[in-house]
Amino acid sequence: MELLPTIWFIAIAVLWTGYLFLEGFDLGVGMLMKLFARNNTERRVLLNTIGPVWDGNEVWLLTAGGATFAAFPLWYASLFSALYLPLLVVLVALIFRAVAFEYRGKVDSDSWRVRWDWAIALGSFFAAFGVGAALALTTTGLPLNANGDREGGPFAWFSGYAVLGGLAVVCFSLLHALAFLALKTDGDVRHRARRWFVRLLPVLLLPLAGWAVSVQLLAGKPWTFAAVAAAVVAAAAAWFLARQGAEGRAFAALGAFLVLGSASIFGAVFPVVLPSTLSPEFNLTISNASSSDYTLGLMSIVAAVGLPLVIAYQAWTYWVFRRRVSAAHIPEAHSFLPAIAAKAFTTKG
């Protein structure tokens, strides 16, 4: 087995797992703006929990995509060309979400805030669903021909696996956000988030478990089946710890569930990076889809220097903003835009 392509396959799997772990809870918090928060103060509490970190979390998405492009250009070309419609939806959703974060608090108006709240919630939902669908199809297959091109129309990618993957990431993000809010907030939001986490964990983890089991049935190995079993144990531990009020350990146990589940999925399909549903002969693998050893070697040197710095900076950010947030920390709302502009934006009809 080729060493450098294997290392970079593992690195990309780690980057996607890191993205799902970090962006998962802030996408979930975005969706909970309309599903969980009861009033504007609670919505501001939710936003303040992710305000210092959400844009840093998205760096993992860019890094995962960039690493795929550089290390496995054929994988990148086939995947992104076959999924240009759902990935375009993800891009637009992330843009709307980012703009909403910046503009929501600019005008002290209920109608203004409601519009941006919906932008945050829907942007978070479509981003999570699109990423989940893309990752599921990466591990279950697309209709690729011998040249790595998609066969069929622009919706040839749409399948039960795409829906399953989309729901898996959406549901996991919601659950991860509840665990995060129980860890990061205080007062009624904290206690309500923990209750919802305990009640919904068995339901919200089903799609991700279904995705992992489906991949095992398609291409599982003994150790990946063992990883699935360990993930089930981690999920049970998260539920038990949350019931006991150990919010930090429950959050960590849910993270262990994600890591083990992700390892079982990527490990099962290895060394295939993108299966073809037309014929196994058309599969893209770490051998036929990778860059040259020189390119991978140079990338390894750059990553060895840059990646620890990025991780250290992000860890420092989380440490600085580690305190819990409560309604008592939220100041009175006020407008930042000039009155004329505010009136123009909030006038109905």
mmCIF file with all atom_site columns, C-alpha atoms in Angstrom, residues 41-116:
data_model
loop_
_atom_site.group_PDB
_atom_site.id
_atom_site.type_symbol
_atom_site.label_atom_id
_atom_site.label_alt_id
_atom_site.label_comp_id
_atom_site.label_asym_id
_atom_site.label_entity_id
_atom_site.label_seq_id
_atom_site.pdbx_PDB_ins_code
_atom_site.Cartn_x
_atom_site.Cartn_y
_atom_site.Cartn_z
_atom_site.occupancy
_atom_site.B_iso_or_equiv
_atom_site.pdbx_formal_charge
_atom_site.auth_seq_id
_atom_site.auth_comp_id
_atom_site.auth_asym_id
_atom_site.auth_atom_id
_atom_site.pdbx_PDB_model_num
ATOM 1  C CA . THR A 1 41  ? -32.964 37.004 24.847  1.00 0.00 ? 41  THR A CA 1
ATOM 2  C CA . GLU A 1 42  ? -32.550 33.244 24.562  1.00 0.00 ? 42  GLU A CA 1
ATOM 3  C CA . ARG A 1 43  ? -31.700 33.584 20.876  1.00 0.00 ? 43  ARG A CA 1
ATOM 4  C CA . ARG A 1 44  ? -29.005 36.069 21.772  1.00 0.00 ? 44  ARG A CA 1
ATOM 5  C CA . VAL A 1 45  ? -27.690 33.632 24.385  1.00 0.00 ? 45  VAL A CA 1
ATOM 6  C CA . LEU A 1 46  ? -27.465 30.946 21.699  1.00 0.00 ? 46  LEU A CA 1
ATOM 7  C CA . LEU A 1 47  ? -25.675 33.298 19.317  1.00 0.00 ? 47  LEU A CA 1
ATOM 8  C CA . ASN A 1 48  ? -23.207 34.351 21.995  1.00 0.00 ? 48  ASN A CA 1
ATOM 9  C CA . THR A 1 49  ? -22.183 30.738 22.630  1.00 0.00 ? 49  THR A CA 1
ATOM 10 C CA . ILE A 1 50  ? -20.913 30.365 19.061  1.00 0.00 ? 50  ILE A CA 1
ATOM 11 C CA . GLY A 1 51  ? -20.157 34.001 18.206  1.00 0.00 ? 51  GLY A CA 1
ATOM 12 C CA . PRO A 1 52  ? -16.388 33.816 18.869  1.00 0.00 ? 52  PRO A CA 1
ATOM 13 C CA . VAL A 1 53  ? -15.844 30.451 17.149  1.00 0.00 ? 53  VAL A CA 1
ATOM 14 C CA . TRP A 1 54  ? -18.262 29.803 14.270  1.00 0.00 ? 54  TRP A CA 1
ATOM 15 C CA . ASP A 1 55  ? -16.125 31.364 11.533  1.00 0.00 ? 55  ASP A CA 1
ATOM 16 C CA . GLY A 1 56  ? -13.025 29.533 12.770  1.00 0.00 ? 56  GLY A CA 1
ATOM 17 C CA . ASN A 1 57  ? -14.935 26.256 12.648  1.00 0.00 ? 57  ASN A CA 1
ATOM 18 C CA . GLU A 1 58  ? -15.649 26.773 8.939   1.00 0.00 ? 58  GLU A CA 1
ATOM 19 C CA . VAL A 1 59  ? -11.905 26.793 8.256   1.00 0.00 ? 59  VAL A CA 1
ATOM 20 C CA . TRP A 1 60  ? -12.017 23.005 8.638   1.00 0.00 ? 60  TRP A CA 1
ATOM 21 C CA . LEU A 1 61  ? -14.415 22.779 5.668   1.00 0.00 ? 61  LEU A CA 1
ATOM 22 C CA . LEU A 1 62  ? -12.107 24.859 3.484   1.00 0.00 ? 62  LEU A CA 1
ATOM 23 C CA . THR A 1 63  ? -9.090  22.862 4.624   1.00 0.00 ? 63  THR A CA 1
ATOM 24 C CA . ALA A 1 64  ? -10.789 19.521 3.940   1.00 0.00 ? 64  ALA A CA 1
ATOM 25 C CA . GLY A 1 65  ? -11.815 20.659 0.447   1.00 0.00 ? 65  GLY A CA 1
ATOM 26 C CA . GLY A 1 66  ? -8.381  22.138 -0.272  1.00 0.00 ? 66  GLY A CA 1
ATOM 27 C CA . ALA A 1 67  ? -6.566  19.030 0.932   1.00 0.00 ? 67  ALA A CA 1
ATOM 28 C CA . THR A 1 68  ? -8.777  16.853 -1.275  1.00 0.00 ? 68  THR A CA 1
ATOM 29 C CA . PHE A 1 69  ? -8.035  19.083 -4.272  1.00 0.00 ? 69  PHE A CA 1
ATOM 30 C CA . ALA A 1 70  ? -4.278  18.962 -3.720  1.00 0.00 ? 70  ALA A CA 1
ATOM 31 C CA . ALA A 1 71  ? -3.835  15.356 -2.580  1.00 0.00 ? 71  ALA A CA 1
ATOM 32 C CA . PHE A 1 72  ? -6.484  13.616 -4.711  1.00 0.00 ? 72  PHE A CA 1
ATOM 33 C CA . PRO A 1 73  ? -7.349  15.862 -7.672  1.00 0.00 ? 73  PRO A CA 1
ATOM 34 C CA . LEU A 1 74  ? -9.393  13.176 -9.472  1.00 0.00 ? 74  LEU A CA 1
ATOM 35 C CA . TRP A 1 75  ? -11.451 12.558 -6.329  1.00 0.00 ? 75  TRP A CA 1
ATOM 36 C CA . TYR A 1 76  ? -12.053 16.297 -6.014  1.00 0.00 ? 76  TYR A CA 1
ATOM 37 C CA . ALA A 1 77  ? -12.925 16.738 -9.703  1.00 0.00 ? 77  ALA A CA 1
ATOM 38 C CA . SER A 1 78  ? -15.358 13.813 -9.833  1.00 0.00 ? 78  SER A CA 1
ATOM 39 C CA . LEU A 1 79  ? -17.045 14.591 -6.524  1.00 0.00 ? 79  LEU A CA 1
ATOM 40 C CA . PHE A 1 80  ? -17.455 18.332 -6.954  1.00 0.00 ? 80  PHE A CA 1
ATOM 41 C CA . SER A 1 81  ? -18.570 18.134 -10.584 1.00 0.00 ? 81  SER A CA 1
ATOM 42 C CA . ALA A 1 82  ? -21.105 15.387 -9.834  1.00 0.00 ? 82  ALA A CA 1
ATOM 43 C CA . LEU A 1 83  ? -22.458 17.279 -6.812  1.00 0.00 ? 83  LEU A CA 1
ATOM 44 C CA . TYR A 1 84  ? -22.295 20.846 -8.059  1.00 0.00 ? 84  TYR A CA 1
ATOM 45 C CA . LEU A 1 85  ? -25.998 21.480 -7.320  1.00 0.00 ? 85  LEU A CA 1
ATOM 46 C CA . PRO A 1 86  ? -26.065 20.387 -3.656  1.00 0.00 ? 86  PRO A CA 1
ATOM 47 C CA . LEU A 1 87  ? -22.665 21.956 -3.026  1.00 0.00 ? 87  LEU A CA 1
ATOM 48 C CA . LEU A 1 88  ? -23.904 25.232 -4.546  1.00 0.00 ? 88  LEU A CA 1
ATOM 49 C CA . VAL A 1 89  ? -26.805 25.092 -2.098  1.00 0.00 ? 89  VAL A CA 1
ATOM 50 C CA . VAL A 1 90  ? -24.310 24.577 0.743   1.00 0.00 ? 90  VAL A CA 1
ATOM 51 C CA . LEU A 1 91  ? -22.286 27.599 -0.392  1.00 0.00 ? 91  LEU A CA 1
ATOM 52 C CA . VAL A 1 92  ? -25.346 29.871 -0.639  1.00 0.00 ? 92  VAL A CA 1
ATOM 53 C CA . ALA A 1 93  ? -26.619 28.616 2.739   1.00 0.00 ? 93  ALA A CA 1
ATOM 54 C CA . LEU A 1 94  ? -23.289 29.378 4.431   1.00 0.00 ? 94  LEU A CA 1
ATOM 55 C CA . ILE A 1 95  ? -23.245 32.867 2.892   1.00 0.00 ? 95  ILE A CA 1
ATOM 56 C CA . PHE A 1 96  ? -26.776 33.663 4.098   1.00 0.00 ? 96  PHE A CA 1
ATOM 57 C CA . ARG A 1 97  ? -25.893 32.294 7.526   1.00 0.00 ? 97  ARG A CA 1
ATOM 58 C CA . ALA A 1 98  ? -22.736 34.375 7.822   1.00 0.00 ? 98  ALA A CA 1
ATOM 59 C CA . VAL A 1 99  ? -24.477 37.563 6.701   1.00 0.00 ? 99  VAL A CA 1
ATOM 60 C CA . ALA A 1 100 ? -27.308 36.902 9.167   1.00 0.00 ? 100 ALA A CA 1
ATOM 61 C CA . PHE A 1 101 ? -24.859 36.582 12.061  1.00 0.00 ? 101 PHE A CA 1
ATOM 62 C CA . GLU A 1 102 ? -23.458 40.011 11.250  1.00 0.00 ? 102 GLU A CA 1
ATOM 63 C CA . TYR A 1 103 ? -26.698 41.844 10.485  1.00 0.00 ? 103 TYR A CA 1
ATOM 64 C CA . ARG A 1 104 ? -29.198 40.377 12.962  1.00 0.00 ? 104 ARG A CA 1
ATOM 65 C CA . GLY A 1 105 ? -28.312 42.755 15.772  1.00 0.00 ? 105 GLY A CA 1
ATOM 66 C CA . LYS A 1 106 ? -27.939 45.909 13.669  1.00 0.00 ? 106 LYS A CA 1
ATOM 67 C CA . VAL A 1 107 ? -31.565 47.052 14.088  1.00 0.00 ? 107 VAL A CA 1
ATOM 68 C CA . ASP A 1 108 ? -33.740 46.860 17.202  1.00 0.00 ? 108 ASP A CA 1
ATOM 69 C CA . SER A 1 109 ? -36.825 45.548 15.391  1.00 0.00 ? 109 SER A CA 1
ATOM 70 C CA . ASP A 1 110 ? -38.714 42.280 15.833  1.00 0.00 ? 110 ASP A CA 1
ATOM 71 C CA . SER A 1 111 ? -39.471 41.926 12.096  1.00 0.00 ? 111 SER A CA 1
ATOM 72 C CA . TRP A 1 112 ? -35.807 42.572 11.260  1.00 0.00 ? 112 TRP A CA 1
ATOM 73 C CA . ARG A 1 113 ? -34.625 39.915 13.709  1.00 0.00 ? 113 ARG A CA 1
ATOM 74 C CA . VAL A 1 114 ? -37.209 37.343 12.592  1.00 0.00 ? 114 VAL A CA 1
ATOM 75 C CA . ARG A 1 115 ? -35.976 37.506 8.994   1.00 0.00 ? 115 ARG A CA 1
ATOM 76 C CA . TRP A 1 116 ? -32.359 37.004 9.983   1.00 0.00 ? 116 TRP A CA 1
#
